[in-house]
Amino acid sequence: MSKSDVETVVIGGGAAGIAAAKRLRQAPIDCLLLEARSRLGGRAWTVTDGAGYALDLGCGWLHSADRNPWADVAKRQGAVIDKTPPPWTRPALALGFTPEEQGDFRQTMGLFFARVEEAAQRENDMAASALLDPGGRWNGLVNAMSTYIAGVELDRLSVKDFDRYEDSGVNWRVVEGFGTLISSYGADLETELDCEVRCIDHCGKRLRIETSKGPIAADRAIVTVPSNIIAAERMQFAPALPAKIEAARGLPLGLDDKLFMSLENAGEFASDVRLFGHTDRAATAGYHIRPFGRPMIEAYFGGKLASDLEAQGEAAFFDFAVTELTGVFGSEFAARVKPIRVHRWGRDPFALGSYSCALPGFADCRSVLAAPVDDRLFFAGEACSRHDFSTAHGGFNTGFAAAEQIIAAHAR
Ligand SMILES: Cc1cc2nc3c(=O)[nH]c(=O)nc-3n(C[C@H](O)[C@H](O)[C@H](O)COP(=O)(O)OP(=O)(O)OC[C@H]3O[C@@H](n4cnc5c(N)ncnc54)[C@H](O)[C@@H]3O)c2cc1C
């Protein structure tokens, strides 16, 4: 351990923790970043395939890019920003999903979102599934969209929370990878990797942070671990903080996993187009064909489907994808795709899921989770964001805000 006594510790080296530690260092406030993994980035993770392409297993899109602090970081780093409009804003492949059907589905989604907006104004929260058109033709696909957006089916999604999400509609990507962008932003921070925090003892005058590498004394801490880690008490507080555990349990991480596959004779397809395996059910993957024009397919699995496949093992994702793709393109298509990489975020011990959603009735848990304790325990991470939850910029903004709270407390 590089240090056993520090003014401030930041727990978790993902988007939130890195943004917090950078702001503290700039203040300047003595700060040590503690990260359980052997890398920075958390749910932002870029790996390189055999052909040298940067693949984002976690976040890939800079959503609300025109107000996304990571876009500024990208510009400062000289990263290559790709502004191609995302596949979900353009027509999908027409095979098995005619332009008329796509228009009908888009209209159905629009009406559904309007009902969400209206229902969110009511006093009582409800599950978004209550707003489906009974017997509606596109209910399966609307539910599938919920699994991609929130990681859960609509019956587990709070209407109030869903409605609070803000999106400017501008979406960019970074060619070098979003994960690379975030981890390299934190590369110059004082960091202890492979350092799992097991307990924060806040009984005494100073905090005692129990870690896998020994104890650290600190005056203040910013906790940025995912909500599921707090909910499962994989990181504990002494004395316990039941309000935090309850809030975290109201904000579980939904599940979304990506599978990258190589694609032979990719030139047959236009770049950056989307295809659904099925249009009549929730348990279907979304296939992003030729992302960045590359000869590959990025498949996206959400909700119960992702959970079932995770239980069967990594190979199950590819098997499922091949079954769906050959169903659309014919059996010869199987010979054109090969698996490159998948990551099971639900089985990742330091994430336990993909991104947070509020269960029906639990939308206000975000502010409970974010509230400081005794002016020395501060909380950040995407789940703490009221309007940008589930995103890397939500992580950044909450981390930066927690650092500002510490800077203000420091000045008192
Ligand atoms: C498949 C997938 C696709 C996504 N797509 C997008 C997208 O396109 N755009 C977007 O903006 N967002 C996307 N996201 C979400 C985005 O990745 C996250 O919201 C964001 O990275 C969360 O940042 P964070 O700092 O809040 O949490 P994390 O990145 O999870 O950081 C928390 C850190 O805490 C560490 N940690 C956990 N337990 C301990 C412990 N006990 N001690 C010490 N450290 C610990 C973890 O290892 C981790 O590094 C996606 C996520 C996934 C999984």
PDB file of N, CA and C in Angstrom, residues 230-280:
ATOM      1  N   ILE A 230     -23.307  -1.995  -2.942  1.00  0.00           N
ATOM      2  CA  ILE A 230     -23.825  -1.508  -1.645  1.00  0.00           C
ATOM      3  C   ILE A 230     -25.019  -2.357  -1.226  1.00  0.00           C
ATOM      4  N   ALA A 231     -25.912  -2.643  -2.197  1.00  0.00           N
ATOM      5  CA  ALA A 231     -27.127  -3.422  -1.882  1.00  0.00           C
ATOM      6  C   ALA A 231     -26.769  -4.805  -1.352  1.00  0.00           C
ATOM      7  N   ALA A 232     -25.743  -5.426  -1.939  1.00  0.00           N
ATOM      8  CA  ALA A 232     -25.353  -6.785  -1.538  1.00  0.00           C
ATOM      9  C   ALA A 232     -24.430  -6.768  -0.316  1.00  0.00           C
ATOM     10  N   GLU A 233     -24.138  -5.568   0.161  1.00  0.00           N
ATOM     11  CA  GLU A 233     -23.225  -5.375   1.306  1.00  0.00           C
ATOM     12  C   GLU A 233     -21.866  -6.018   1.042  1.00  0.00           C
ATOM     13  N   ARG A 234     -21.435  -5.937  -0.199  1.00  0.00           N
ATOM     14  CA  ARG A 234     -20.081  -6.398  -0.541  1.00  0.00           C
ATOM     15  C   ARG A 234     -19.061  -5.387  -0.037  1.00  0.00           C
ATOM     16  N   MET A 235     -19.514  -4.166   0.151  1.00  0.00           N
ATOM     17  CA  MET A 235     -18.712  -3.164   0.852  1.00  0.00           C
ATOM     18  C   MET A 235     -19.610  -2.656   1.983  1.00  0.00           C
ATOM     19  N   GLN A 236     -19.098  -2.703   3.207  1.00  0.00           N
ATOM     20  CA  GLN A 236     -19.975  -2.413   4.350  1.00  0.00           C
ATOM     21  C   GLN A 236     -19.608  -1.097   5.031  1.00  0.00           C
ATOM     22  N   PHE A 237     -20.536  -0.665   5.872  1.00  0.00           N
ATOM     23  CA  PHE A 237     -20.295   0.516   6.692  1.00  0.00           C
ATOM     24  C   PHE A 237     -20.435   0.103   8.145  1.00  0.00           C
ATOM     25  N   ALA A 238     -19.577   0.658   8.996  1.00  0.00           N
ATOM     26  CA  ALA A 238     -19.707   0.387  10.432  1.00  0.00           C
ATOM     27  C   ALA A 238     -19.663   1.731  11.172  1.00  0.00           C
ATOM     28  N   PRO A 239     -20.737   2.136  11.861  1.00  0.00           N
ATOM     29  CA  PRO A 239     -22.003   1.429  11.917  1.00  0.00           C
ATOM     30  C   PRO A 239     -22.699   1.380  10.555  1.00  0.00           C
ATOM     31  N   ALA A 240     -23.626   0.423  10.445  1.00  0.00           N
ATOM     32  CA  ALA A 240     -24.338   0.201   9.182  1.00  0.00           C
ATOM     33  C   ALA A 240     -25.133   1.446   8.779  1.00  0.00           C
ATOM     34  N   LEU A 241     -25.363   1.598   7.484  1.00  0.00           N
ATOM     35  CA  LEU A 241     -26.173   2.721   6.983  1.00  0.00           C
ATOM     36  C   LEU A 241     -27.387   2.127   6.254  1.00  0.00           C
ATOM     37  N   PRO A 242     -28.408   1.722   7.018  1.00  0.00           N
ATOM     38  CA  PRO A 242     -29.543   1.024   6.385  1.00  0.00           C
ATOM     39  C   PRO A 242     -30.247   1.839   5.312  1.00  0.00           C
ATOM     40  N   ALA A 243     -30.264   3.176   5.455  1.00  0.00           N
ATOM     41  CA  ALA A 243     -30.950   3.992   4.435  1.00  0.00           C
ATOM     42  C   ALA A 243     -30.226   3.880   3.094  1.00  0.00           C
ATOM     43  N   LYS A 244     -28.902   3.764   3.159  1.00  0.00           N
ATOM     44  CA  LYS A 244     -28.136   3.637   1.906  1.00  0.00           C
ATOM     45  C   LYS A 244     -28.389   2.270   1.262  1.00  0.00           C
ATOM     46  N   ILE A 245     -28.425   1.246   2.097  1.00  0.00           N
ATOM     47  CA  ILE A 245     -28.633  -0.106   1.551  1.00  0.00           C
ATOM     48  C   ILE A 245     -30.020  -0.198   0.916  1.00  0.00           C
ATOM     49  N   GLU A 246     -30.996   0.369   1.613  1.00  0.00           N
ATOM     50  CA  GLU A 246     -32.373   0.340   1.089  1.00  0.00           C
ATOM     51  C   GLU A 246     -32.465   1.128  -0.231  1.00  0.00           C
ATOM     52  N   ALA A 247     -31.814   2.296  -0.253  1.00  0.00           N
ATOM     53  CA  ALA A 247     -31.848   3.113  -1.485  1.00  0.00           C
ATOM     54  C   ALA A 247     -31.180   2.348  -2.630  1.00  0.00           C
ATOM     55  N   ALA A 248     -30.045   1.717  -2.328  1.00  0.00           N
ATOM     56  CA  ALA A 248     -29.327   0.972  -3.381  1.00  0.00           C
ATOM     57  C   ALA A 248     -30.183  -0.193  -3.878  1.00  0.00           C
ATOM     58  N   ARG A 249     -30.939  -0.798  -2.979  1.00  0.00           N
ATOM     59  CA  ARG A 249     -31.799  -1.925  -3.407  1.00  0.00           C
ATOM     60  C   ARG A 249     -32.965  -1.455  -4.269  1.00  0.00           C
ATOM     61  N   GLY A 250     -33.348  -0.211  -4.118  1.00  0.00           N
ATOM     62  CA  GLY A 250     -34.396   0.345  -4.984  1.00  0.00           C
ATOM     63  C   GLY A 250     -33.861   0.734  -6.355  1.00  0.00           C
ATOM     64  N   LEU A 251     -32.527   0.721  -6.478  1.00  0.00           N
ATOM     65  CA  LEU A 251     -31.863   1.153  -7.726  1.00  0.00           C
ATOM     66  C   LEU A 251     -30.938   0.052  -8.247  1.00  0.00           C
ATOM     67  N   PRO A 252     -31.477  -1.147  -8.466  1.00  0.00           N
ATOM     68  CA  PRO A 252     -30.598  -2.244  -8.887  1.00  0.00           C
ATOM     69  C   PRO A 252     -30.006  -1.984 -10.268  1.00  0.00           C
ATOM     70  N   LEU A 253     -28.894  -2.627 -10.546  1.00  0.00           N
ATOM     71  CA  LEU A 253     -28.340  -2.541 -11.901  1.00  0.00           C
ATOM     72  C   LEU A 253     -29.101  -3.514 -12.784  1.00  0.00           C
ATOM     73  N   GLY A 254     -29.694  -2.989 -13.853  1.00  0.00           N
ATOM     74  CA  GLY A 254     -30.268  -3.871 -14.862  1.00  0.00           C
ATOM     75  C   GLY A 254     -29.129  -4.553 -15.602  1.00  0.00           C
ATOM     76  N   LEU A 255     -29.503  -5.431 -16.510  1.00  0.00           N
ATOM     77  CA  LEU A 255     -28.474  -6.227 -17.175  1.00  0.00           C
ATOM     78  C   LEU A 255     -28.456  -5.986 -18.685  1.00  0.00           C
ATOM     79  N   ASP A 256     -27.283  -5.640 -19.192  1.00  0.00           N
ATOM     80  CA  ASP A 256     -27.054  -5.555 -20.644  1.00  0.00           C
ATOM     81  C   ASP A 256     -25.647  -6.049 -20.919  1.00  0.00           C
ATOM     82  N   ASP A 257     -25.525  -6.909 -21.907  1.00  0.00           N
ATOM     83  CA  ASP A 257     -24.226  -7.467 -22.281  1.00  0.00           C
ATOM     84  C   ASP A 257     -24.045  -7.329 -23.786  1.00  0.00           C
ATOM     85  N   LYS A 258     -22.783  -7.119 -24.160  1.00  0.00           N
ATOM     86  CA  LYS A 258     -22.474  -7.022 -25.598  1.00  0.00           C
ATOM     87  C   LYS A 258     -21.668  -8.236 -26.026  1.00  0.00           C
ATOM     88  N   LEU A 259     -21.937  -8.673 -27.240  1.00  0.00           N
ATOM     89  CA  LEU A 259     -21.120  -9.714 -27.872  1.00  0.00           C
ATOM     90  C   LEU A 259     -20.601  -9.135 -29.188  1.00  0.00           C
ATOM     91  N   PHE A 260     -19.290  -9.189 -29.408  1.00  0.00           N
ATOM     92  CA  PHE A 260     -18.716  -8.769 -30.682  1.00  0.00           C
ATOM     93  C   PHE A 260     -18.420 -10.011 -31.510  1.00  0.00           C
ATOM     94  N   MET A 261     -18.819  -9.945 -32.782  1.00  0.00           N
ATOM     95  CA  MET A 261     -18.569 -11.064 -33.703  1.00  0.00           C
ATOM     96  C   MET A 261     -17.911 -10.524 -34.965  1.00  0.00           C
ATOM     97  N   SER A 262     -16.992 -11.290 -35.539  1.00  0.00           N
ATOM     98  CA  SER A 262     -16.436 -10.882 -36.833  1.00  0.00           C
ATOM     99  C   SER A 262     -17.438 -11.262 -37.920  1.00  0.00           C
ATOM    100  N   LEU A 263     -17.412 -10.533 -39.022  1.00  0.00           N
ATOM    101  CA  LEU A 263     -18.372 -10.756 -40.105  1.00  0.00           C
ATOM    102  C   LEU A 263     -17.633 -10.826 -41.440  1.00  0.00           C
ATOM    103  N   GLU A 264     -17.773 -11.962 -42.096  1.00  0.00           N
ATOM    104  CA  GLU A 264     -17.139 -12.106 -43.420  1.00  0.00           C
ATOM    105  C   GLU A 264     -17.972 -11.430 -44.491  1.00  0.00           C
ATOM    106  N   ASN A 265     -17.311 -10.936 -45.523  1.00  0.00           N
ATOM    107  CA  ASN A 265     -17.997 -10.239 -46.620  1.00  0.00           C
ATOM    108  C   ASN A 265     -18.919  -9.149 -46.088  1.00  0.00           C
ATOM    109  N   ALA A 266     -18.390  -8.378 -45.148  1.00  0.00           N
ATOM    110  CA  ALA A 266     -19.204  -7.360 -44.477  1.00  0.00           C
ATOM    111  C   ALA A 266     -19.687  -6.290 -45.450  1.00  0.00           C
ATOM    112  N   GLY A 267     -18.947  -6.096 -46.545  1.00  0.00           N
ATOM    113  CA  GLY A 267     -19.272  -5.036 -47.495  1.00  0.00           C
ATOM    114  C   GLY A 267     -20.684  -5.129 -48.074  1.00  0.00           C
ATOM    115  N   GLU A 268     -21.313  -6.283 -47.925  1.00  0.00           N
ATOM    116  CA  GLU A 268     -22.696  -6.446 -48.395  1.00  0.00           C
ATOM    117  C   GLU A 268     -23.657  -5.511 -47.645  1.00  0.00           C
ATOM    118  N   PHE A 269     -23.252  -5.134 -46.413  1.00  0.00           N
ATOM    119  CA  PHE A 269     -24.131  -4.312 -45.575  1.00  0.00           C
ATOM    120  C   PHE A 269     -23.644  -2.868 -45.520  1.00  0.00           C
ATOM    121  N   ALA A 270     -24.589  -1.954 -45.343  1.00  0.00           N
ATOM    122  CA  ALA A 270     -24.208  -0.565 -45.066  1.00  0.00           C
ATOM    123  C   ALA A 270     -23.617  -0.509 -43.661  1.00  0.00           C
ATOM    124  N   SER A 271     -22.846   0.533 -43.369  1.00  0.00           N
ATOM    125  CA  SER A 271     -22.255   0.688 -42.034  1.00  0.00           C
ATOM    126  C   SER A 271     -23.306   1.143 -41.027  1.00  0.00           C
ATOM    127  N   ASP A 272     -23.087   0.755 -39.789  1.00  0.00           N
ATOM    128  CA  ASP A 272     -23.873   1.268 -38.664  1.00  0.00           C
ATOM    129  C   ASP A 272     -25.386   1.149 -38.870  1.00  0.00           C
ATOM    130  N   VAL A 273     -25.832  -0.049 -39.254  1.00  0.00           N
ATOM    131  CA  VAL A 273     -27.281  -0.273 -39.334  1.00  0.00           C
ATOM    132  C   VAL A 273     -27.689  -1.280 -38.258  1.00  0.00           C
ATOM    133  N   ARG A 274     -28.948  -1.226 -37.915  1.00  0.00           N
ATOM    134  CA  ARG A 274     -29.443  -2.114 -36.865  1.00  0.00           C
ATOM    135  C   ARG A 274     -30.430  -3.135 -37.420  1.00  0.00           C
ATOM    136  N   LEU A 275     -30.412  -4.269 -36.731  1.00  0.00           N
ATOM    137  CA  LEU A 275     -31.347  -5.337 -37.069  1.00  0.00           C
ATOM    138  C   LEU A 275     -31.829  -5.935 -35.752  1.00  0.00           C
ATOM    139  N   PHE A 276     -33.100  -6.275 -35.664  1.00  0.00           N
ATOM    140  CA  PHE A 276     -33.584  -7.024 -34.507  1.00  0.00           C
ATOM    141  C   PHE A 276     -33.701  -8.489 -34.910  1.00  0.00           C
ATOM    142  N   GLY A 277     -33.349  -9.384 -33.975  1.00  0.00           N
ATOM    143  CA  GLY A 277     -33.484 -10.812 -34.259  1.00  0.00           C
ATOM    144  C   GLY A 277     -34.942 -11.178 -34.468  1.00  0.00           C
ATOM    145  N   HIS A 278     -35.800 -10.602 -33.651  1.00  0.00           N
ATOM    146  CA  HIS A 278     -37.250 -10.780 -33.756  1.00  0.00           C
ATOM    147  C   HIS A 278     -37.902  -9.426 -33.491  1.00  0.00           C
ATOM    148  N   THR A 279     -39.094  -9.239 -34.008  1.00  0.00           N
ATOM    149  CA  THR A 279     -39.777  -7.967 -33.740  1.00  0.00           C
ATOM    150  C   THR A 279     -41.058  -8.190 -32.933  1.00  0.00           C
ATOM    151  N   ASP A 280     -41.238  -9.422 -32.457  1.00  0.00           N
ATOM    152  CA  ASP A 280     -42.502  -9.745 -31.781  1.00  0.00           C
ATOM    153  C   ASP A 280     -42.278 -10.227 -30.352  1.00  0.00           C
TER     154      ASP A 280
END
